[in-house]
């Protein structure tokens, strides 16, 4: 039966940078005769908005290369193709930078079409609007012999679904096969969360969390065999089920752009140590509309902390809290105190958090905290504070026919 | 002398289950997965929507849904509007609510009969 092997080099933007190389090494361990892919999932909901607000394409290129470079040589050597959403708000810009850095022998293709034009209904403070694209653009890029596919906003499982559709020749209406491959994506898109990372059993039972190894998904049209060929961590029925249900909502009805995944008869069987077989995922027809995400800059967060130590720390922290309650007139404010010990020394940490539409109110709040250095109870110290933008994300729906994808080979 | 009535022991949910918190906007997802498949039926009886509502009373969820997956010996809870606006808006230290699985797993449930007899 035809298979492909997929591993993951990043489950989020700031994942351990050696994970990609470990994943390439893990893929190199897999038996010959099947296509191999390496995915990097690096976009959170607000990432695109943050990129619009504060980032430059050169920063995004640097970020992309920090993930892609360590494994690049091994990927070339073993014919491992890379699929990633590190394109962010500017897939062509990022792809160009990656192409320039990695050289001509590597075929880098950017997939665009997820970005939607902003209109007046989106409001003055709208930053970005994108659909969650499916696997279509990724499949086109792979059909055009891409070594590295760089997308913008896609549904996370599409990073694995695209390779599966391409290598297994899955029809766009073969709902069960699409569901199976989508589930494979869902299982590995959070990196080591399926192979022992963030696993809620007592830490002692998960070895070597300082070097958790990535999962490899070996995908057929109707099953997924997950393994962990190297590194620390553990991959068993429990870790797999925990990731399977992660953020799943209604398990009968997990809506993705290309299929609706139904987990109500899915099974996970432990075959041997660190090898689990998942099967019997069901699929239902893809939705007629795609989810879109509008990001708006709606205000500001102010946050800060101050500490007190010693026998009367808690009392002084409470007094400081009362001062801030009197001085800061803001409806959306939280003041809380953490009492504990550090090396047998009592410590109280007073935390302030505030959200507001008016930046001056955020600045005032942080100033009030700092003013405790001179005006507050005795011996407060270690003030830390920050003001960050509040970005709202608003879900929408877009008819799938209204969206089309373009592939750009940036070398040309 | 009258025989003593058997004491019904309460144990933390984490003894019998594991799980993970996840967020989507202002919605909290909490999975509860039986460590031993034979404990699943007991967990279904004990870890009800009311039980979860009590654990998360201070989060003021608008609605709590429970989904059962008997073939995986697991449940998924979806708590709507439970995250003070979610990662974009929440004033909590943990805006995603990632730490909240610990609260559910710490909550007390009745010890299953089989375990009581074995003691």
Coordinates of C-alpha atoms in Angstrom, one line a residue:
Chain A
X1 CA 0.0 0.0 0.0
X2 CA 1.3 3.5 -0.9
X3 CA 2.6 5.5 2.0
X4 CA 4.3 8.8 2.8
X5 CA 6.2 9.9 5.8
X6 CA 5.6 13.4 7.4
X7 CA 7.4 14.9 10.3
X8 CA 7.3 18.3 12.0
X9 CA 10.0 20.9 12.6
X10 CA 8.0 23.4 14.5
X11 CA 4.7 23.3 16.3
X12 CA 4.7 27.1 16.7
X13 CA 6.7 30.1 15.7
X14 CA 9.2 29.9 18.5
X15 CA 9.7 26.2 18.8
X16 CA 13.1 24.7 19.5
X17 CA 15.2 25.4 16.4
X18 CA 16.9 22.0 16.5
X19 CA 13.6 20.2 16.0
X20 CA 13.7 20.5 12.2
X21 CA 17.0 18.8 12.0
X22 CA 15.8 16.1 14.4
X23 CA 12.8 15.6 12.2
X24 CA 14.9 15.4 9.1
X25 CA 17.1 12.8 10.8
X26 CA 13.9 10.9 11.9
X27 CA 12.6 10.9 8.3
X28 CA 16.0 9.6 7.1
X29 CA 15.4 6.6 9.3
X30 CA 12.2 5.6 7.6
X31 CA 12.2 2.8 5.1
X32 CA 12.9 3.8 1.5
X33 CA 10.3 3.8 -1.3
X34 CA 8.0 6.5 0.1
X35 CA 7.9 10.3 -0.2
X36 CA 9.0 12.3 2.8
X37 CA 7.9 15.7 3.9
X38 CA 8.8 18.1 6.7
X39 CA 6.3 20.7 7.9
X40 CA 6.8 23.8 10.0
X41 CA 3.6 25.3 11.6
X42 CA 4.4 28.9 12.7
X43 CA 1.3 31.0 12.5
X44 CA -0.9 31.8 15.5
X45 CA -4.2 33.7 15.1
X46 CA -2.7 37.2 15.7
X47 CA 0.7 36.6 14.0
X48 CA -0.4 38.2 10.7
X49 CA -1.7 41.3 12.4
X50 CA 1.5 41.6 14.4
X51 CA 3.5 41.3 11.2
X52 CA 1.4 44.1 9.6
X53 CA 1.9 46.3 12.7
X54 CA 5.5 46.0 13.5
X55 CA 7.4 43.6 11.3
X56 CA 9.5 43.8 8.2
X57 CA 9.9 41.1 5.6
X58 CA 13.6 40.8 6.4
X59 CA 12.6 39.8 10.0
X60 CA 10.2 37.3 8.6
X61 CA 12.9 35.9 6.3
X62 CA 15.3 35.6 9.2
X63 CA 12.6 33.8 11.2
X64 CA 12.0 31.4 8.3
X65 CA 15.7 30.7 7.8
X66 CA 16.2 30.1 11.5
X67 CA 13.8 27.2 11.2
X68 CA 14.7 26.0 7.7
X69 CA 18.4 26.2 7.5
X70 CA 19.5 23.6 10.1
X71 CA 17.7 20.8 8.3
X72 CA 18.2 22.0 4.7
X73 CA 21.2 20.0 3.8
X74 CA 19.8 16.8 5.1
X75 CA 16.4 17.5 3.4
X76 CA 18.2 17.9 0.1
X77 CA 20.2 14.8 0.6
X78 CA 17.2 12.6 1.3
X79 CA 14.7 14.3 -1.0
X80 CA 12.6 15.6 1.9
X81 CA 10.2 18.3 0.7
X82 CA 9.3 21.1 3.1
X83 CA 5.8 22.7 3.5
X84 CA 5.4 25.6 5.9
X85 CA 3.2 28.6 6.6
X86 CA 6.3 30.7 7.5
X87 CA 5.2 33.0 4.5
X88 CA 2.9 34.8 6.9
X89 CA 1.6 38.1 5.5
X90 CA 4.0 38.0 2.6
X91 CA 4.7 34.5 1.2
X92 CA 6.4 35.8 -2.0
X93 CA 8.7 38.1 0.0
X94 CA 9.7 35.4 2.4
X95 CA 10.1 32.8 -0.4
X96 CA 12.4 35.2 -2.2
X97 CA 14.6 35.6 0.8
X98 CA 14.7 31.9 1.5
X99 CA 15.5 31.2 -2.1
X100 CA 18.3 33.7 -2.1
X101 CA 19.8 32.2 1.1
X102 CA 19.5 28.6 0.2
X103 CA 20.7 28.8 -3.5
X104 CA 19.4 28.0 -6.9
X105 CA 19.5 24.2 -6.6
X106 CA 16.5 24.5 -4.3
X107 CA 13.1 25.2 -5.9
X108 CA 11.1 27.5 -3.6
X109 CA 7.4 28.1 -4.4
X110 CA 5.2 30.7 -2.6
X111 CA 1.5 30.1 -2.4
X112 CA -0.7 33.2 -2.1
X113 CA -4.5 33.9 -2.3
X114 CA -5.3 33.7 1.4
X115 CA -5.1 37.4 1.9
X116 CA -8.3 39.3 1.4
X117 CA -8.7 43.0 0.6
X118 CA -9.9 45.1 3.5
X119 CA -13.0 47.2 2.9
X120 CA -14.9 49.9 4.9
X121 CA -17.0 47.3 6.7
X122 CA -13.8 46.0 8.4
X123 CA -13.4 49.3 10.2
X124 CA -10.6 51.9 10.5
X125 CA -8.4 49.9 12.7
X126 CA -8.5 46.7 10.6
X127 CA -5.0 45.2 10.1
X128 CA -5.4 42.1 8.1
X129 CA -8.0 39.7 6.7
X130 CA -7.2 36.2 5.6
X131 CA -9.0 33.0 4.8
X132 CA -7.9 29.8 6.3
X133 CA -6.9 28.2 3.0
X134 CA -7.0 24.5 2.3
X135 CA -4.5 22.3 0.7
X136 CA -5.2 23.2 -2.9
X137 CA -2.4 25.7 -3.3
X138 CA 0.1 23.4 -1.6
X139 CA -0.8 20.5 -3.9
X140 CA -0.3 22.8 -7.0
X141 CA 3.1 23.8 -5.7
X142 CA 4.1 20.2 -5.1
X143 CA 2.9 19.3 -8.6
X144 CA 5.2 22.0 -9.8
X145 CA 8.1 20.2 -8.2
X146 CA 8.6 22.5 -5.3
X147 CA 11.3 21.5 -2.8
X148 CA 10.0 24.1 -0.3
X149 CA 6.4 25.3 -0.3
X150 CA 5.9 28.6 1.6
X151 CA 2.3 29.6 2.3
X152 CA 0.4 32.3 4.1
X153 CA -2.6 31.5 6.3
X154 CA -3.7 27.9 5.8
X155 CA -5.6 25.5 8.0
X156 CA -2.9 23.9 10.0
X157 CA -3.7 20.3 8.9
X158 CA -3.4 21.4 5.3
X159 CA 0.4 21.4 5.7
X160 CA 0.2 17.6 5.9
X161 CA -3.0 17.1 3.8
X162 CA -1.4 18.7 0.7
X163 CA 1.6 16.3 0.7
X164 CA -0.8 13.3 1.3
X165 CA -3.1 14.3 -1.6
X166 CA -0.1 14.7 -3.9
X167 CA 1.8 11.5 -3.0
X168 CA -1.2 9.2 -2.5
X169 CA -3.2 10.7 -5.4
X170 CA -6.3 11.3 -3.2
X171 CA -9.4 12.6 -5.0
X172 CA -10.9 15.8 -3.6
X173 CA -14.1 14.0 -2.9
X174 CA -12.6 10.9 -1.2
X175 CA -13.8 12.2 2.1
X176 CA -12.5 9.4 4.3
X177 CA -9.0 9.5 2.8
X178 CA -9.0 13.3 3.2
X179 CA -10.2 12.9 6.8
X180 CA -7.4 10.4 7.5
X181 CA -4.7 12.7 6.1
X182 CA -6.2 15.7 7.9
X183 CA -6.1 13.8 11.1
X184 CA -2.4 13.0 10.5
X185 CA -1.9 16.8 10.2
X186 CA -3.8 17.5 13.3
X187 CA -1.8 14.9 15.2
X188 CA 1.6 16.3 14.3
X189 CA 0.9 20.1 13.8
X190 CA 1.8 20.8 17.4
X191 CA 5.2 19.3 17.2
X192 CA 6.2 17.2 20.2
X193 CA 2.9 17.6 21.9
X194 CA 2.1 14.1 20.6
X195 CA 5.4 12.6 21.4
X196 CA 5.7 13.3 25.1
X197 CA 5.8 17.1 25.2
X198 CA 3.2 18.8 27.4
X199 CA 1.8 15.5 28.5
X200 CA -0.1 15.7 31.7
X201 CA 1.2 12.7 33.4
X202 CA 3.8 13.3 36.2
X203 CA 7.0 14.5 34.6
X204 CA 9.0 11.6 35.9
X205 CA 7.4 9.2 33.5
X206 CA 8.3 11.2 30.4
X207 CA 12.1 10.9 29.8
X208 CA 14.4 13.6 28.5
X209 CA 12.1 16.5 28.1
X210 CA 15.1 18.6 27.3
X211 CA 15.4 16.9 23.9
X212 CA 12.0 15.6 23.0
X213 CA 12.1 13.8 19.6
X214 CA 9.6 14.7 16.9
X215 CA 6.8 12.4 15.7
X216 CA 6.8 10.8 12.2
X217 CA 3.4 10.1 10.7
X218 CA 3.4 7.3 8.1
X219 CA 0.2 7.9 6.2
X220 CA -1.9 5.7 3.9
X221 CA -5.3 6.4 2.5
X222 CA -6.9 4.9 5.6
X223 CA -4.5 4.8 8.5
X224 CA -1.7 6.8 10.2
X225 CA 1.2 5.1 11.9
X226 CA 2.9 7.5 14.4
X227 CA 6.4 6.8 15.5
X228 CA 9.2 8.5 17.4
X229 CA 12.5 7.2 15.9
X230 CA 14.8 9.4 18.0
X231 CA 15.2 11.8 20.9
X232 CA 13.5 11.9 24.3
X233 CA 9.8 11.9 25.1
X234 CA 7.3 9.1 24.7
X235 CA 4.7 8.3 22.0
X236 CA 1.9 6.1 23.2
X237 CA -1.9 5.7 23.1
X238 CA -2.3 8.3 25.8
X239 CA -0.2 11.0 24.2
X240 CA -1.8 10.3 20.9
X241 CA -5.4 10.6 22.2
X242 CA -4.5 13.7 24.1
X243 CA -3.3 15.4 20.9
X244 CA -6.2 14.0 18.9
X245 CA -8.7 15.8 21.1
X246 CA -6.7 18.9 21.5
X247 CA -8.9 22.0 20.6
X248 CA -11.2 19.6 18.7
X249 CA -14.5 21.1 19.8
X250 CA -17.3 18.7 18.6
X251 CA -15.3 15.6 17.7
X252 CA -18.0 14.5 15.2
X253 CA -17.7 17.7 13.3
X254 CA -14.2 19.2 13.1
X255 CA -14.6 21.6 10.1
X256 CA -11.6 22.1 7.9
X257 CA -11.5 23.7 4.4
X258 CA -11.2 20.4 2.6
X259 CA -13.2 18.0 4.7
X260 CA -15.2 17.7 7.9
X261 CA -13.4 15.3 10.2
X262 CA -15.4 12.9 12.3
X263 CA -13.6 11.1 15.1
X264 CA -16.5 9.2 16.5
X265 CA -15.2 5.9 15.5
X266 CA -11.4 6.6 15.3
X267 CA -9.2 4.2 17.2
X268 CA -5.6 4.3 18.4
X269 CA -3.7 1.1 18.9
X270 CA -0.3 0.8 20.5
X271 CA 1.7 -1.6 18.3
X272 CA 5.0 -1.4 20.2
X273 CA 7.0 1.1 22.1
X274 CA 6.7 4.5 20.5
X275 CA 4.5 3.2 17.7
X276 CA 0.8 3.9 17.5
X277 CA -1.6 3.1 14.7
X278 CA -4.6 5.4 14.2
X279 CA -7.4 4.4 11.9
X280 CA -11.1 4.7 11.2
X281 CA -11.3 8.4 10.9
X282 CA -14.4 9.4 9.0
X283 CA -14.9 12.3 6.6
X284 CA -17.9 14.3 5.5
X285 CA -18.1 16.8 2.6
X286 CA -16.0 20.0 2.7
X287 CA -17.9 23.1 3.7
X288 CA -19.2 25.5 1.0
X289 CA -17.7 28.4 2.9
X290 CA -14.2 29.0 4.3
X291 CA -13.4 30.6 7.7
X292 CA -11.8 34.0 7.5
X293 CA -10.1 35.9 10.2
X294 CA -10.1 39.7 10.4
X295 CA -7.6 41.3 12.8
X296 CA -8.2 44.7 14.3
X297 CA -6.1 46.8 16.6
X298 CA -8.7 47.5 19.3
X299 CA -6.7 48.9 22.2
X300 CA -3.9 48.3 24.6
X301 CA -2.9 46.0 27.4
X302 CA -0.9 47.3 30.4
X303 CA 0.7 44.7 32.6
X304 CA 3.1 44.9 35.5
X305 CA 4.4 43.3 38.7
X306 CA 6.1 44.4 41.8
X307 CA 7.5 42.2 44.6
X308 CA 7.9 42.4 48.4
X309 CA 9.8 40.0 50.5
X310 CA 10.1 39.0 54.2
X311 CA 7.7 38.4 57.1
X312 CA 5.3 41.3 56.2
X313 CA 5.5 41.0 52.5
X314 CA 1.8 40.0 52.1
X315 CA 0.6 42.9 54.2
X316 CA 2.6 45.4 52.2
X317 CA 1.5 43.9 48.9
X318 CA -2.1 44.3 49.9
X319 CA -1.5 47.9 50.9
X320 CA 0.1 48.5 47.5
X321 CA -2.9 46.9 45.8
X322 CA -5.2 49.3 47.7
X323 CA -3.2 52.3 46.5
X324 CA -3.4 51.2 42.9
X325 CA -7.2 50.6 43.2
X326 CA -7.6 54.2 44.4
X327 CA -5.2 55.7 41.8
X328 CA -6.1 53.8 38.6
X329 CA -9.6 54.6 37.4
X330 CA -10.2 51.9 34.8
X331 CA -13.1 49.6 34.4
X332 CA -11.2 46.6 32.9
X333 CA -8.5 46.1 35.5
X334 CA -7.3 43.1 37.4
X335 CA -5.1 43.3 40.6
X336 CA -4.0 40.0 42.2
X337 CA -1.4 38.9 44.7
X338 CA 0.7 35.7 44.6
X339 CA 2.1 34.7 48.0
X340 CA 4.8 32.2 48.2
X341 CA 8.4 31.5 49.2
X342 CA 11.7 31.6 47.3
X343 CA 14.4 29.6 49.1
X344 CA 12.4 29.9 52.4
X345 CA 12.1 33.7 52.1
X346 CA 8.5 34.8 51.9
X347 CA 7.7 36.7 48.7
X348 CA 4.5 38.4 47.6
X349 CA 4.1 39.4 43.9
X350 CA 1.4 42.0 43.1
X351 CA 0.3 41.8 39.5
X352 CA -1.6 44.5 37.6
X353 CA -3.4 43.8 34.2
X354 CA -5.6 46.3 32.4
X355 CA -7.1 46.6 29.0
X356 CA -8.3 49.9 27.5
X357 CA -9.0 51.5 24.2
X358 CA -7.0 54.6 25.2
X359 CA -3.3 54.3 25.2
X360 CA -2.9 57.2 27.8
X361 CA -4.8 55.0 30.3
X362 CA -2.4 52.2 29.7
X363 CA 0.6 54.5 30.2
X364 CA -0.9 56.0 33.3
X365 CA -1.4 52.5 34.8
X366 CA 2.2 51.5 34.2
X367 CA 3.3 54.9 35.7
X368 CA 1.2 54.3 38.8
X369 CA 2.9 51.0 39.3
X370 CA 6.4 52.5 38.9
X371 CA 5.5 55.4 41.3
X372 CA 5.2 52.8 44.0
X373 CA 9.1 52.9 44.0
X374 CA 8.9 56.2 45.9
X375 CA 5.3 56.5 47.1
X376 CA 4.3 53.0 48.0
X377 CA 4.8 50.7 51.0
X378 CA 8.4 50.1 52.1
X379 CA 10.8 47.9 50.2
X380 CA 8.9 47.1 47.1
X381 CA 11.1 46.2 44.2
X382 CA 11.7 44.4 40.9
X383 CA 9.0 46.2 39.0
X384 CA 8.5 44.9 35.5
X385 CA 5.9 46.3 33.1
X386 CA 4.9 46.3 29.5
X387 CA 2.3 47.9 27.2
X388 CA 1.2 45.8 24.2
X389 CA -1.4 46.2 21.5
X390 CA -4.8 44.5 21.9
X391 CA -5.6 42.8 18.7
X392 CA -9.1 41.5 18.2
X393 CA -9.7 38.6 15.8
X394 CA -13.2 38.4 14.2
X395 CA -14.3 35.2 12.5
X396 CA -16.1 35.4 9.2
X397 CA -17.2 33.2 6.3
X398 CA -16.2 33.5 2.7
X399 CA -17.7 31.4 -0.2
X400 CA -15.0 29.0 -1.3
X401 CA -15.5 30.0 -4.9
X402 CA -14.5 33.5 -4.1
X403 CA -11.0 32.4 -3.2
X404 CA -8.2 31.4 -5.7
X405 CA -4.6 30.5 -5.1
X406 CA -1.5 31.4 -7.0
X407 CA 1.9 29.7 -7.0
X408 CA 5.0 31.8 -7.6
X409 CA 8.3 30.2 -8.3
X410 CA 10.4 33.0 -7.0
X411 CA 13.6 32.1 -8.9
X412 CA 12.0 33.1 -12.2
Chain B
X1 CA -21.9 -3.1 68.2
X2 CA -23.3 -1.9 64.9
X3 CA -21.0 -2.4 61.8
X4 CA -19.6 0.8 60.4
X5 CA -21.1 2.1 57.1
X6 CA -18.5 1.9 54.4
X7 CA -16.8 5.3 53.8
X8 CA -17.1 6.7 50.3
X9 CA -13.7 7.9 49.4
X10 CA -13.2 10.9 47.2
X11 CA -10.1 11.0 45.0
X12 CA -8.6 13.5 42.6
X13 CA -9.7 13.0 39.0
X14 CA -6.0 12.9 38.0
X15 CA -5.7 9.5 39.7
X16 CA -8.0 8.1 37.0
X17 CA -7.6 10.4 34.0
X18 CA -5.3 12.8 32.1
X19 CA -6.2 15.5 29.7
X20 CA -5.2 18.8 28.1
X21 CA -6.7 22.3 27.9
X22 CA -7.0 24.1 24.5
X23 CA -8.5 27.4 23.4
X24 CA -10.3 28.7 20.4
X25 CA -11.1 32.3 20.8
X26 CA -13.2 32.6 24.0
X27 CA -13.9 28.9 24.1
X28 CA -12.1 26.5 26.4
X29 CA -11.7 22.8 25.4
X30 CA -10.9 20.3 28.1
X31 CA -10.3 16.6 27.4
X32 CA -10.6 14.0 30.0
X33 CA -9.1 10.6 29.1
X34 CA -9.3 7.5 31.2
X35 CA -5.9 6.0 32.1
X36 CA -7.5 2.6 32.3
X37 CA -10.3 1.8 29.8
X38 CA -12.2 0.0 32.6
X39 CA -12.6 3.3 34.5
X40 CA -14.3 5.1 31.6
X41 CA -17.9 4.2 32.6
X42 CA -17.3 5.5 36.1
X43 CA -15.8 8.7 34.7
X44 CA -18.9 9.3 32.5
X45 CA -21.0 9.1 35.7
X46 CA -18.8 11.4 37.7
X47 CA -17.4 14.0 35.4
X48 CA -20.6 15.5 34.3
X49 CA -21.4 19.0 32.9
X50 CA -22.5 19.9 36.5
X51 CA -19.2 18.7 37.9
X52 CA -17.2 20.8 35.4
X53 CA -19.5 23.8 35.9
X54 CA -18.8 23.7 39.6
X55 CA -15.0 23.5 39.1
X56 CA -15.1 26.5 36.7
X57 CA -17.8 28.5 38.5
X58 CA -15.6 31.6 38.6
X59 CA -15.1 31.5 34.8
X60 CA -18.9 32.1 34.2
X61 CA -19.1 29.9 31.1
X62 CA -22.2 30.7 29.1
X63 CA -22.7 27.1 28.1
X64 CA -20.8 23.8 28.7
X65 CA -21.1 20.9 26.2
X66 CA -19.8 17.3 26.9
X67 CA -18.9 15.0 24.0
X68 CA -18.4 11.3 24.7
X69 CA -15.9 9.2 22.8
X70 CA -16.4 5.7 24.2
X71 CA -14.1 4.0 21.6
X72 CA -11.2 6.2 23.0
X73 CA -12.4 6.1 26.6
X74 CA -12.4 9.9 26.6
X75 CA -14.6 12.9 26.8
X76 CA -14.3 16.4 25.5
X77 CA -15.8 19.4 27.3
X78 CA -16.4 22.7 25.5
X79 CA -16.9 25.7 27.7
X80 CA -18.3 28.7 25.8
X81 CA -17.2 32.2 26.7
X82 CA -15.1 30.9 29.6
X83 CA -11.8 32.7 29.0
X84 CA -12.6 36.4 29.7
X85 CA -12.5 37.1 26.0
X86 CA -9.7 34.6 25.2
X87 CA -6.1 35.1 24.3
X88 CA -6.8 38.4 22.6
X89 CA -8.5 40.1 25.5
X90 CA -8.2 38.2 28.8
X91 CA -6.6 39.9 31.8
X92 CA -5.6 36.5 33.3
X93 CA -1.9 35.7 33.6
X94 CA -2.8 32.6 31.5
X95 CA -4.8 34.2 28.7
X96 CA -5.1 30.9 26.8
X97 CA -6.4 29.0 29.8
X98 CA -3.7 26.4 29.2
X99 CA -3.2 25.8 32.9
X100 CA -6.9 25.1 33.6
X101 CA -6.6 21.4 32.9
X102 CA -4.9 21.2 36.3
X103 CA -8.0 22.5 38.1
X104 CA -10.2 19.9 36.5
X105 CA -7.8 17.1 37.1
X106 CA -7.5 18.1 40.8
X107 CA -11.2 18.0 41.3
X108 CA -12.5 15.3 43.6
X109 CA -14.7 12.4 42.3
X110 CA -16.0 9.3 44.0
X111 CA -13.6 6.4 44.1
X112 CA -14.8 3.6 41.8
X113 CA -16.4 0.5 43.6
X114 CA -13.8 -1.9 42.4
X115 CA -11.0 0.0 43.9
X116 CA -12.9 0.3 47.2
X117 CA -13.4 -3.5 47.4
X118 CA -9.7 -4.0 46.7
X119 CA -8.6 -2.0 49.7

